[in-house]
Amino acid sequence: MGGHRRVEREKEERQSHTEVIRRKNLSPMAHRLLVRRIWTLSVKDLRCLPASTSSFSTSLRSSTTPLSLLSPKRTLPRSLPHTSRREVSFNVQDHEDFTERVINSELPVLIDFHAQWCGPCKILGPRLEKAVAKQKGKVAMAKVDIDDHTDLAIEYGVSAVPTVIAMRGGDVIDQFVGIKDDEALDSFVSKLVGQ
Amino acid sequence: MAALCRVRHRWKRTNCIQLLTRNLTGTFDYDLVVIGGGSGGLACSKEAAQLGQKVAVLDYVEPSVKGTKWGIGGTCVNVGCIPKKLMHQAALLGTALKDAQKYGWQIPGPISHDWSTMAEAVQNHVRSLNWGHRVQLQDKEVKYLNVKGSLLDEHTVKGSTRTGKEIMLTAKNIVIATGGRPKYPTHIPGAVEHGITSDDIFWLKESPGKTLVVGASYVALECAGFLTGIGLETTVMVRSIPLRGFDQQMAGLVTDYMEAYGTKFSWRSVPKSVDKLSSGVLQVTWTDEQTGKDQRDTFDSVLWAVGRAPETKTLGLEKVGVKLNKESGKILVAADESTSVPNIYAFGDIGEGRPELTPTAIKAGKLLARRLAGQTNELMNYDNVATTVFTPLEYGCVGLSEEEAESRHGKDSIEVYHAFYKPLEFTVAERDASQCYIKVVCKRGGDQRILGLHFTGPNAGEVTQGFAMGFQCGATLTHLKETVGIHPTCAEELTKVNVSKRSGLDATVTGC
């Protein structure tokens, strides 16, 4: 199973960074930098990910030598089951992180575009977390601070916050702007999960 | 079937028109490239895009010496008008809280101010404005590039990213609206290493503490004003006169109020050096020009407000042939904002002789965009621009100062009407209104055309705005006297002004 999965994942990652390159229309230099980043997780990224994430461990398995040099120093488990204990709610770090954990996510993802200065976002945030937790790992939530990731937010057509986008397999299937109550949120999330 | 044909025909026609336009503009990437995403640059680029031009705006903030940087929107949004007015409001609320007790409000304990709470709220609002601008540019289809622009030739702009990557853009027309940045007195030892400027004060996460503000421009006085208002020990160090360029009698009233309000003033003083002591405080040595002796004191922060310099050094202007004023370093511009190079324009703070104000930059930018798109020939009218200094006692004015009117028309040809008044709100609050004053400078004789209007008092900006319209319409003293006041307000005192300086009579307004 391991070998086949690794080939599959490598193909996916190649496709994902091709897609990023295509979307970003990168110059050769930036392309090289991007390739280096995707295939070699930086130490900072390692620190940001909590110990139990399996998305990290799958990358560990599929990456080339530089990462395996780092792994002995880490106390993270090397053989976690593929889909269990996946990080359900996380903050998007950068464009590459977004591609990897949102566009290429095996789970459907809710993307919460928010801002520090947005009052309603502070109300919706906890409600979203609750609705996502109710799904017990069937849906993930990616949080995007639009001041830190302005280009990404603009790319997804965000104009007012909070904006929540429902994504499955890299496609936007639904979205809403503003606050929703718990009932409406549960129904929105259930629809995304496909119940 | 017929409908489909019609649609296809229309599509073909529109496509032809688009091709034609592209040919007219030659092989340029853009019809217009605007360098500078501030009040002027954004207004110009958005207007141009709305008129069908292909526009790109380049905005880049070189971090301040202390490392402060900010998003799109320019000086006004990030390190000027907006955060300034919000902090001024914070200070006014402090005063209002004190007044409130006289009005019956039961305030339990001593009132204190927390800088971090205010700063975070102000900074968050500014960030929301940065975002709003990005969304607007996106909506109006203006290409935004976070690059440092410079000219390679009259149709080519080079943009450099923070990481050093370079891009090239060609444009039919180029507009420079890069504004200015605060100056550091580099000849004073320790000034650059230990001091901050208005670029930094609004982004401090922690209170600046006991502050020395060097300068007497409106930037210096407004900053010192709100720092005092929130409870910080503040000193203003003035070399010669306050508010240079403004009516000096009014400037005096503003500083008198600030002194009575708690701001310390060090008049006729020139800083010599700034040293950092082992405790972390800054020791400033200065020369008292009156006694010739040196003085010394310690401060937590030193804020330099000694003037602003235009952002032209890295634009490559010399190479392209854009002429600058040698003294000020600003770009020489004609009435239509054109520079010495035919298709290059400049406006806003960067233009020589232009007021350094947001509304004039916005209006000039919009008109320029319209002219470039061939929609109008209208030029920007820079006369009769009203302005307000948001010191603890605000000062609003439109038109000429008394000195300027005297110099242009002669003392005998002008009549100055004035009045000291007391805002009703000050009575119960037992506040001193000695500096609340109105001055209307008129042409002598006939209907007495108003040459200048000056007002110190609460909400001076709100008061002056309405009268500025009258001024624009050529208001005379007769018009003013024919206007019935709204009662009870401070603004109505302007309609009641009748004592002239020449008469020598007491100008204090009494009773109702």
XYZ file of C-alpha atoms in Angstrom:
707
model
C 0.000 0.000 0.000
C 2.806 2.369 0.988
C 4.618 2.450 -2.346
C 1.488 2.962 -4.414
C 0.176 5.665 -2.106
C 3.512 7.426 -2.219
C 3.507 7.520 -6.022
C -0.068 8.805 -5.956
C 0.765 11.505 -3.440
C 3.888 12.546 -5.332
C 1.776 12.870 -8.477
C -0.812 14.926 -6.572
C 1.847 17.227 -5.158
C 3.409 17.716 -8.555
C -0.009 18.506 -9.969
C -0.712 20.888 -7.114
C 2.412 22.889 -7.553
C 1.943 22.909 -11.305
C -1.480 24.334 -10.701
C -0.027 26.931 -8.318
C 2.601 27.838 -10.895
C -0.017 28.066 -13.621
C -2.247 30.211 -11.448
C 0.608 32.371 -10.277
C 2.240 32.591 -13.709
C 5.649 32.327 -12.067
C 9.004 33.199 -13.502
C 11.607 30.365 -13.707
C 13.388 31.663 -10.600
C 10.203 31.754 -8.551
C 9.333 28.302 -9.904
C 12.578 26.892 -8.547
C 11.994 28.553 -5.177
C 8.463 27.217 -5.050
C 9.567 23.666 -5.865
C 12.186 23.882 -3.167
C 9.572 25.064 -0.654
C 6.996 22.417 -1.398
C 9.408 19.516 -1.327
C 11.305 20.709 1.707
C 9.093 21.786 4.559
C 10.811 24.575 6.427
C 11.559 24.208 10.133
C 9.039 26.962 10.834
C 6.284 24.989 9.157
C 7.258 21.954 11.199
C 6.922 24.003 14.374
C 3.508 25.347 13.366
C 1.963 21.933 12.787
C 0.821 20.137 15.931
C 2.299 16.721 16.634
C -0.745 14.646 15.776
C -1.398 15.818 12.255
C -1.397 13.096 9.691
C -1.215 15.496 6.764
C 2.287 16.288 7.982
C 3.203 12.654 8.326
C 2.037 11.838 4.803
C 4.295 14.577 3.471
C 7.127 13.104 5.500
C 6.667 9.780 3.764
C 6.612 11.233 0.281
C 9.317 13.886 0.470
C 12.935 13.480 -0.553
C 16.098 13.226 1.557
C 16.268 16.719 3.152
C 13.152 16.071 5.201
C 14.241 12.625 6.362
C 17.419 14.296 7.657
C 15.248 16.530 9.800
C 12.876 13.855 11.042
C 15.234 12.100 13.497
C 15.396 15.372 15.447
C 11.611 15.429 15.665
C 9.629 13.432 18.190
C 6.691 13.130 15.807
C 5.281 9.663 15.073
C 6.384 8.281 11.730
C 3.601 5.862 11.017
C 0.257 7.494 11.730
C -2.799 6.150 9.955
C -3.525 8.199 6.888
C -6.875 9.807 7.637
C -7.232 9.684 11.432
C -6.487 12.576 13.778
C -6.267 15.044 10.893
C -6.126 18.602 12.031
C -9.683 19.837 11.751
C -9.295 23.571 12.175
C -6.135 25.459 11.216
C -4.754 28.851 10.205
C -3.499 29.082 6.638
C 0.207 29.995 6.664
C 0.842 30.938 3.035
C -0.194 30.249 -0.560
C 1.620 26.885 -0.684
C -0.017 25.850 2.577
C -3.397 26.790 1.140
C -2.810 24.663 -1.948
C -1.642 21.701 0.072
C -4.170 21.762 2.899
C -7.209 23.297 1.267
C -7.251 22.802 -2.499
C -5.704 19.344 -2.202
C -7.539 18.396 0.949
C -9.170 14.994 0.859
C -11.811 16.287 3.217
C -14.286 18.965 2.251
C -13.079 22.293 3.655
C -14.743 25.399 5.004
C -12.609 28.457 4.388
C -13.207 31.207 6.945
C -11.983 34.534 5.588
C -11.767 36.875 8.582
C -9.958 39.977 9.848
C -8.726 41.263 13.195
C -10.783 44.393 12.783
C -14.030 42.633 11.937
C -16.508 42.388 14.811
C -18.949 39.951 13.171
C -16.001 37.623 12.389
C -15.398 37.249 16.120
C -19.019 36.117 16.530
C -19.057 33.747 13.551
C -15.670 32.168 14.302
C -16.652 30.162 17.408
C -19.962 29.182 15.783
C -18.108 27.766 12.812
C -15.745 25.835 15.085
C -18.752 24.330 16.844
C -20.460 23.330 13.603
C -17.240 21.791 12.284
C -16.577 19.908 15.532
C -20.077 18.390 15.327
C -19.032 16.705 12.083
C -16.339 14.760 13.962
C -13.567 14.934 11.403
C -15.659 14.777 8.242
C -14.944 18.392 7.370
C -11.942 20.652 7.935
C -11.803 24.410 8.461
C -9.111 26.658 7.075
C -8.880 30.119 8.617
C -7.521 32.901 6.423
C -6.634 36.290 7.924
C -7.268 38.622 4.979
C -4.697 41.186 6.163
C -1.982 38.519 6.137
C -3.208 36.892 2.930
C -4.753 39.775 1.006
C -3.883 38.433 -2.459
C -5.463 35.060 -1.669
C -8.633 36.687 -0.393
C -8.877 38.925 -3.446
C -8.280 35.902 -5.667
C -11.322 34.212 -4.153
C -13.443 37.285 -4.670
C -13.769 38.182 -1.005
C -14.957 41.744 -0.534
C -16.698 41.802 2.840
C -15.839 39.744 5.905
C -16.681 37.276 7.236
C -16.914 35.298 4.010
C -17.103 31.528 4.264
C -16.384 29.378 1.237
C -17.245 25.666 1.069
C -14.725 23.754 -0.981
C -14.586 20.132 -2.101
C -11.809 18.731 -4.254
C -10.464 22.185 -4.955
C -13.806 23.494 -6.250
C -15.919 26.190 -4.637
C -19.336 24.660 -4.164
C -21.007 27.212 -1.904
C -20.351 30.369 0.071
C -21.917 33.003 2.275
C -21.107 36.440 3.632
C -21.928 37.658 7.132
C -23.185 35.901 10.222
C -25.350 32.773 10.295
C -26.964 31.252 13.364
C -26.066 27.781 14.629
C -28.948 26.047 12.843
C -28.187 27.634 9.486
C -24.485 26.829 9.926
C -25.199 23.166 10.709
C -27.286 22.905 7.573
C -24.590 24.635 5.473
C -21.890 22.303 6.788
C -24.055 19.196 6.409
C -24.661 20.091 2.785
C -20.912 20.350 2.241
C -20.285 16.978 3.834
C -22.994 15.586 1.601
C -25.505 14.422 4.157
C -31.838 32.297 -34.747
C -32.179 35.995 -35.603
C -31.392 36.983 -32.009
C -28.227 34.903 -32.074
C -27.064 36.609 -35.256
C -27.645 40.033 -33.733
C -25.634 39.107 -30.652
C -22.773 37.814 -32.741
C -22.749 40.952 -34.876
C -22.667 43.175 -31.753
C -19.826 41.118 -30.318
C -17.847 41.525 -33.543
C -18.419 45.297 -33.491
C -17.340 45.712 -29.843
C -14.277 43.592 -30.482
C -13.308 45.819 -33.423
C -13.577 48.935 -31.250
C -11.357 47.322 -28.629
C -8.723 46.482 -31.232
C -8.838 50.041 -32.550
C -8.266 51.488 -29.073
C -5.308 49.218 -28.505
C -3.762 50.350 -31.769
C -4.218 54.001 -30.854
C -2.353 53.517 -27.636
C 0.445 51.863 -29.547
C 2.021 48.840 -27.997
C 1.858 50.088 -24.378
C 0.977 47.678 -21.584
C -1.210 50.316 -19.941
C -2.930 53.564 -20.842
C -1.949 54.914 -17.435
C 0.501 53.895 -14.751
C 0.213 55.693 -11.435
C 3.186 55.587 -9.107
C 1.903 56.017 -5.563
C -1.190 54.515 -3.972
C -2.160 57.312 -1.632
C -5.085 59.711 -1.577
C -4.147 61.171 -4.970
C -2.884 58.066 -6.722
C -5.885 55.933 -5.836
C -8.428 58.590 -6.803
C -6.707 59.149 -10.145
C -6.336 55.478 -11.006
C -9.901 54.552 -10.055
C -11.360 57.455 -12.030
C -9.258 56.588 -15.066
C -10.313 52.929 -14.925
C -13.932 53.962 -14.641
C -13.501 55.972 -17.820
C -12.336 52.875 -19.670
C -8.565 53.277 -19.391
C -6.278 50.323 -18.672
C -4.640 51.389 -15.406
C -2.021 50.070 -13.022
C -1.174 51.565 -9.652
C 2.167 50.935 -8.000
C 2.298 51.346 -4.245
C 5.271 50.665 -2.038
C 6.079 51.698 1.502
C 9.746 51.956 2.353
C 9.823 51.089 6.075
C 10.629 53.997 8.394
C 13.980 54.133 10.155
C 12.331 52.382 13.102
C 10.953 49.731 10.742
C 7.323 50.818 10.675
C 5.458 49.963 7.501
C 1.854 49.932 6.374
C -0.581 48.927 3.640
C -2.126 50.711 0.680
C -3.731 54.116 1.102
C -0.820 56.452 1.553
C -0.014 58.901 4.331
C -3.561 60.047 5.078
C -4.989 56.595 5.728
C -1.997 55.067 7.501
C 0.121 57.698 9.221
C -1.787 60.945 8.850
C -5.324 62.269 8.907
C -7.134 59.089 9.928
C -5.120 57.811 12.888
C -4.463 61.436 13.915
C -8.149 62.319 14.102
C -8.966 59.115 15.973
C -6.296 59.784 18.583
C -7.404 63.406 18.794
C -10.895 62.076 19.479
C -9.500 59.808 22.196
C -7.986 62.867 23.855
C -11.179 64.920 23.511
C -13.133 62.097 25.144
C -10.781 62.319 28.102
C -11.652 65.980 28.504
C -15.322 65.186 28.026
C -15.141 62.658 30.848
C -13.854 65.352 33.151
C -16.602 67.748 32.027
C -19.173 64.979 32.456
C -18.875 65.048 36.207
C -20.010 68.676 36.231
C -23.009 67.606 34.194
C -24.022 65.060 36.817
C -22.324 61.880 35.666
C -21.128 59.784 38.603
C -17.703 58.527 37.667
C -16.450 56.217 40.451
C -12.661 56.368 40.357
C -9.773 58.239 38.791
C -9.813 58.160 34.989
C -6.784 56.652 33.234
C -5.984 55.907 29.611
C -4.566 52.724 28.130
C -2.460 53.367 25.010
C -2.529 49.748 23.800
C -6.323 49.625 23.702
C -6.502 52.859 21.696
C -3.622 51.955 19.402
C -5.035 48.527 18.588
C -8.461 49.957 17.790
C -6.979 52.702 15.600
C -4.628 50.298 13.844
C -7.476 47.878 13.201
C -9.539 50.611 11.611
C -6.614 51.568 9.383
C -6.246 47.923 8.342
C -9.917 47.816 7.409
C -9.306 50.847 5.201
C -6.286 49.159 3.574
C -8.521 46.209 2.753
C -11.301 48.466 1.498
C -8.907 50.111 -0.940
C -7.724 46.724 -2.252
C -11.307 45.643 -2.843
C -12.117 48.912 -4.593
C -9.135 48.588 -6.906
C -10.222 45.045 -7.707
C -13.815 46.147 -8.355
C -12.758 49.018 -10.581
C -10.317 46.751 -12.442
C -7.197 48.698 -11.558
C -4.112 46.484 -11.528
C -2.390 46.822 -8.161
C 1.286 46.068 -7.795
C 3.128 46.215 -4.516
C 6.358 47.403 -6.121
C 8.673 50.399 -5.851
C 8.260 52.282 -9.108
C 10.924 54.248 -10.947
C 11.137 55.736 -14.416
C 13.364 54.224 -17.089
C 12.146 56.476 -19.871
C 9.054 58.568 -20.559
C 6.947 55.492 -21.255
C 8.610 52.808 -19.172
C 8.312 52.194 -15.467
C 10.399 49.687 -13.562
C 8.860 48.097 -10.488
C 11.016 46.469 -7.796
C 9.554 44.065 -5.260
C 10.661 43.851 -1.646
C 12.720 40.781 -2.542
C 14.496 42.576 -5.371
C 12.611 41.096 -8.308
C 12.035 43.571 -11.161
C 9.159 44.027 -13.563
C 8.772 46.426 -16.498
C 5.631 48.244 -17.503
C 5.058 50.510 -20.453
C 2.427 53.213 -20.363
C 1.047 55.917 -22.600
C 0.869 58.295 -19.627
C 2.600 58.184 -16.271
C 1.419 59.922 -13.120
C 3.639 60.463 -10.103
C 1.837 60.772 -6.780
C 4.400 59.481 -4.340
C 3.859 62.108 -1.659
C 6.351 62.778 1.103
C 7.900 61.353 4.262
C 8.920 63.012 7.536
C 12.403 64.496 7.706
C 14.979 63.522 10.301
C 17.396 66.238 11.507
C 20.386 64.124 10.522
C 22.863 66.753 11.695
C 21.812 66.201 15.332
C 23.782 63.326 16.921
C 21.454 60.560 18.067
C 18.449 61.954 16.204
C 18.102 59.076 13.749
C 19.023 56.273 16.132
C 16.813 57.319 19.022
C 13.998 59.442 17.630
C 10.725 58.575 15.939
C 8.468 60.482 13.538
C 4.783 60.648 12.689
C 5.421 57.496 10.598
C 5.926 55.609 13.848
C 3.787 57.230 16.547
C 0.469 55.808 15.317
C 1.848 52.272 15.083
C 3.477 52.044 18.504
C 2.212 49.041 20.418
C 3.158 50.628 23.749
C 2.734 54.118 25.106
C 5.460 56.600 24.088
C 5.500 57.841 27.698
C 7.040 61.204 28.468
C 7.512 62.683 25.005
C 9.449 65.542 23.489
C 7.910 66.766 20.234
C 10.366 68.808 18.217
C 8.744 71.173 15.769
C 5.830 73.601 15.653
C 4.038 72.567 12.482
C 0.487 71.299 12.683
C 1.916 67.749 12.805
C 3.899 68.632 15.929
C 1.063 70.483 17.637
C -1.615 67.917 16.807
C 0.551 65.050 18.075
C 1.575 66.920 21.212
C -2.067 67.819 21.684
C -3.438 64.300 21.765
C -0.487 62.955 23.754
C -1.223 65.537 26.446
C -4.917 64.771 26.221
C -4.428 61.079 26.987
C -2.390 61.961 30.049
C 1.230 61.819 28.882
C 3.775 64.429 29.944
C 4.499 66.241 26.696
C 6.860 69.061 25.724
C 6.907 70.921 22.408
C 10.262 72.360 21.352
C 9.864 75.346 19.030
C 12.742 76.954 17.176
C 10.946 80.129 16.060
C 7.209 80.428 15.360
C 4.268 78.021 15.605
C 2.195 77.035 12.541
C 4.321 78.794 9.934
C 2.156 79.888 7.017
C -0.981 80.166 9.115
C -2.449 83.349 10.603
C -0.073 84.075 13.473
C -2.642 85.575 15.846
C -4.680 82.377 15.525
C -1.543 80.245 15.931
C -0.858 82.064 19.187
C -4.336 81.298 20.476
C -3.853 77.625 19.631
C -0.570 77.381 21.545
C -1.909 79.478 24.462
C -4.728 76.979 24.862
C -2.315 74.059 24.693
C -0.153 75.585 27.411
C -3.181 76.153 29.623
C -4.277 72.583 28.807
C -1.017 71.078 30.133
C 1.430 70.873 27.238
C 4.854 72.291 28.082
C 6.464 74.575 25.525
C 10.170 75.159 25.136
C 10.272 78.325 23.044
C 13.249 79.455 20.978
C 15.039 76.168 21.591
C 17.178 74.112 19.231
C 18.066 70.493 20.053
C 21.782 69.680 20.105
C 21.979 65.963 20.774
C 20.038 62.900 21.864
C 21.686 60.211 23.990
C 20.306 56.975 25.314
C 21.033 56.426 28.986
C 21.637 53.016 30.551
C 18.120 53.080 32.003
C 16.772 53.276 28.480
C 15.479 56.868 28.663
C 16.588 59.474 26.167
C 18.567 62.478 27.325
C 18.096 65.523 25.120
C 20.442 68.501 25.212
C 19.258 71.721 23.649
C 20.267 75.353 23.348
C 17.954 78.006 24.727
C 18.439 80.678 22.059
C 17.283 83.452 24.381
C 19.857 82.832 27.104
C 22.410 81.058 24.944
C 22.658 78.369 27.642
C 22.361 74.631 27.160
C 19.576 72.723 28.880
C 19.059 69.057 29.430
C 16.130 66.760 30.264
C 15.137 63.134 29.888
C 12.252 61.701 27.884
C 10.912 58.286 27.006
C 10.390 59.270 23.384
C 11.515 61.999 21.012
C 9.191 62.749 18.105
C 10.710 64.699 15.209
C 8.144 66.859 13.401
C 10.520 69.162 11.593
C 9.130 69.019 8.083
C 8.452 66.558 5.298
C 10.537 65.717 2.261
C 9.107 64.709 -1.133
C 9.606 61.079 -2.213
C 11.528 61.706 -5.420
C 15.038 60.397 -4.843
C 14.530 56.870 -6.175
C 12.152 57.751 -9.015
C 14.855 58.208 -11.658
C 13.476 61.653 -12.501
C 16.763 63.259 -13.460
C 17.473 60.615 -16.067
C 14.098 61.098 -17.725
C 14.276 64.879 -17.519
C 11.534 65.675 -15.009
C 12.510 68.986 -13.418
C 12.436 69.577 -9.678
C 12.494 72.683 -7.506
C 16.082 72.719 -6.249
C 15.214 73.874 -2.740
C 12.170 71.828 -1.919
C 12.974 68.834 -4.107
C 9.363 68.773 -5.288
C 8.352 68.264 -8.906
C 7.711 71.431 -10.920
C 4.187 71.281 -12.286
C 1.953 73.392 -14.478
C -1.691 74.202 -13.818
C -2.709 70.935 -15.495
C -0.275 68.914 -13.299
C 2.044 68.307 -16.253
C 5.793 68.152 -15.700
C 8.683 69.094 -17.960
C 8.204 65.757 -19.769
C 5.090 65.732 -22.008
C 3.302 62.548 -20.935
C 4.437 62.562 -17.302
C 2.263 64.235 -14.682
C 2.663 64.815 -10.958
C 0.285 65.978 -8.247
C -0.498 65.787 -4.565
C 2.163 66.467 -1.922
C 4.869 65.874 -4.539
C 3.869 68.900 -6.613
C 5.696 72.180 -6.036
C 3.460 74.851 -4.571
C 0.531 72.521 -3.979
C -1.282 72.317 -0.626
C -0.343 69.131 1.209
C -3.920 68.032 1.745
C -5.916 64.917 0.913
C -9.033 66.550 -0.559
C -7.013 68.617 -3.033
C -5.021 65.544 -4.071
C -8.202 63.519 -4.587
C -9.928 66.216 -6.619
C -6.827 66.998 -8.655
C -6.369 63.278 -9.338
C -9.920 62.825 -10.569
C -9.739 65.868 -12.827
C -6.393 64.742 -14.213
C -7.842 61.316 -15.029
C -10.770 62.959 -16.786
C -8.479 65.231 -18.801
C -6.248 62.312 -19.798
C -9.293 60.375 -20.967
C -10.325 63.389 -22.998
C -13.512 63.932 -21.000
C -12.882 67.481 -19.831
C -10.539 70.465 -19.927
C -11.323 71.511 -16.355
C -8.289 72.360 -14.246
C -8.013 71.941 -10.491
C -8.859 75.066 -8.520
C -6.406 75.261 -5.632
C -7.798 78.533 -4.296
C -10.192 78.926 -1.395
C -9.264 75.594 0.129
C -10.473 75.346 3.710
C -8.445 73.473 6.296
C -8.457 72.690 10.015
C -5.733 72.074 12.580
C -6.909 69.421 15.022
C -5.151 70.655 18.125
C -6.931 70.372 21.520
C -8.602 73.684 20.645
C -9.285 73.211 16.956
C -8.573 75.937 14.409
C -10.434 76.110 11.120
C -9.797 78.595 8.346
C -10.461 79.403 4.708
C -8.868 82.101 2.606
C -6.125 84.544 3.545
C -4.510 85.132 6.901
C -4.656 88.684 8.214
C -0.947 89.171 7.392
C -1.409 87.861 3.846
C -4.462 90.091 3.274
C -2.522 93.095 4.577
C 0.402 92.354 2.358
C -1.730 91.859 -0.759
C -4.260 94.664 -0.313
C -2.687 97.058 2.167
C -3.765 97.554 5.791
C -6.060 100.457 4.852
C -7.931 98.438 2.277
C -9.021 95.700 4.625
C -11.420 95.561 7.547
C -10.993 92.856 10.191
C -14.030 91.905 12.241
C -13.554 89.762 15.315
C -15.142 88.315 18.418
C -14.208 86.311 21.497
C -17.062 83.957 22.345
C -17.816 81.238 24.880
C -19.229 77.877 23.724
C -22.365 77.147 25.754
C -21.027 73.679 26.630
C -18.067 75.264 28.420
C -20.241 77.106 30.934
C -21.491 74.220 33.056
C -18.190 72.445 32.592
C -16.457 75.542 33.985
C -13.938 75.519 31.170
C -11.803 78.461 30.169
C -12.807 79.854 26.772
C -10.246 82.659 26.535
C -8.927 81.369 23.222
C -12.280 80.754 21.519
C -12.208 83.386 18.807
C -13.525 84.349 15.396
C -11.919 86.589 12.805
C -13.370 87.648 9.437
C -10.946 89.523 7.184
C -12.795 91.588 4.572
C -12.096 94.015 1.791
C -12.935 97.503 2.999
C -15.856 99.297 1.393
C -18.905 98.215 -0.587
C -20.317 94.845 0.365
C -16.945 93.991 1.963
C -15.936 90.779 0.227
C -14.591 88.181 2.675
C -10.887 87.530 2.094
C -10.327 85.162 4.995
C -12.282 83.478 7.753
C -10.770 82.097 10.965
C -12.318 80.167 13.845
C -10.919 78.565 16.992
C -13.266 76.418 19.022
C -14.791 72.964 19.334
C -15.607 71.176 16.073
C -13.802 73.838 14.061
C -13.653 71.552 11.027
C -17.412 71.026 11.004
C -18.012 74.766 11.498
C -15.605 75.897 8.787
C -16.794 73.480 6.085
C -20.121 75.209 5.546
C -18.627 78.679 5.495
C -16.039 77.474 2.970
C -18.841 77.001 0.458
C -19.968 80.583 1.008
C -16.391 81.663 0.554
C -16.166 79.763 -2.724
C -19.277 81.621 -3.908
C -17.643 84.979 -3.196
C -19.407 85.713 0.102
C -19.335 89.251 1.463
C -19.813 90.552 4.975
C -23.307 91.607 3.900
C -24.098 87.965 3.021
C -22.762 86.907 6.407
C -24.881 89.472 8.241
C -27.947 88.501 6.222
C -27.543 84.895 7.356
C -29.580 84.024 10.412
C -27.654 81.986 12.939
C -28.616 78.609 14.350
C -29.010 78.873 18.096
C -27.360 77.838 20.336
C -24.172 77.026 18.418
C -20.631 78.340 18.188
C -20.945 78.713 14.422
C -23.696 81.340 14.750
C -21.169 83.736 16.238
C -19.747 84.076 12.728
C -23.041 85.506 11.488
C -23.127 87.998 14.365
C -19.607 89.394 14.013
C -19.656 93.224 13.990
C -16.775 94.680 16.031
C -13.835 95.708 13.869
C -10.222 95.726 15.019
C -9.940 99.241 13.706
C -12.629 100.488 16.130
C -10.600 99.307 19.086
C -13.767 98.245 20.881
C -13.978 95.236 23.154
C -14.613 92.166 21.051
C -15.969 89.912 23.797
C -19.424 88.558 23.081
C -21.736 89.006 26.029
C -24.867 87.077 26.835
C -27.551 85.816 24.540
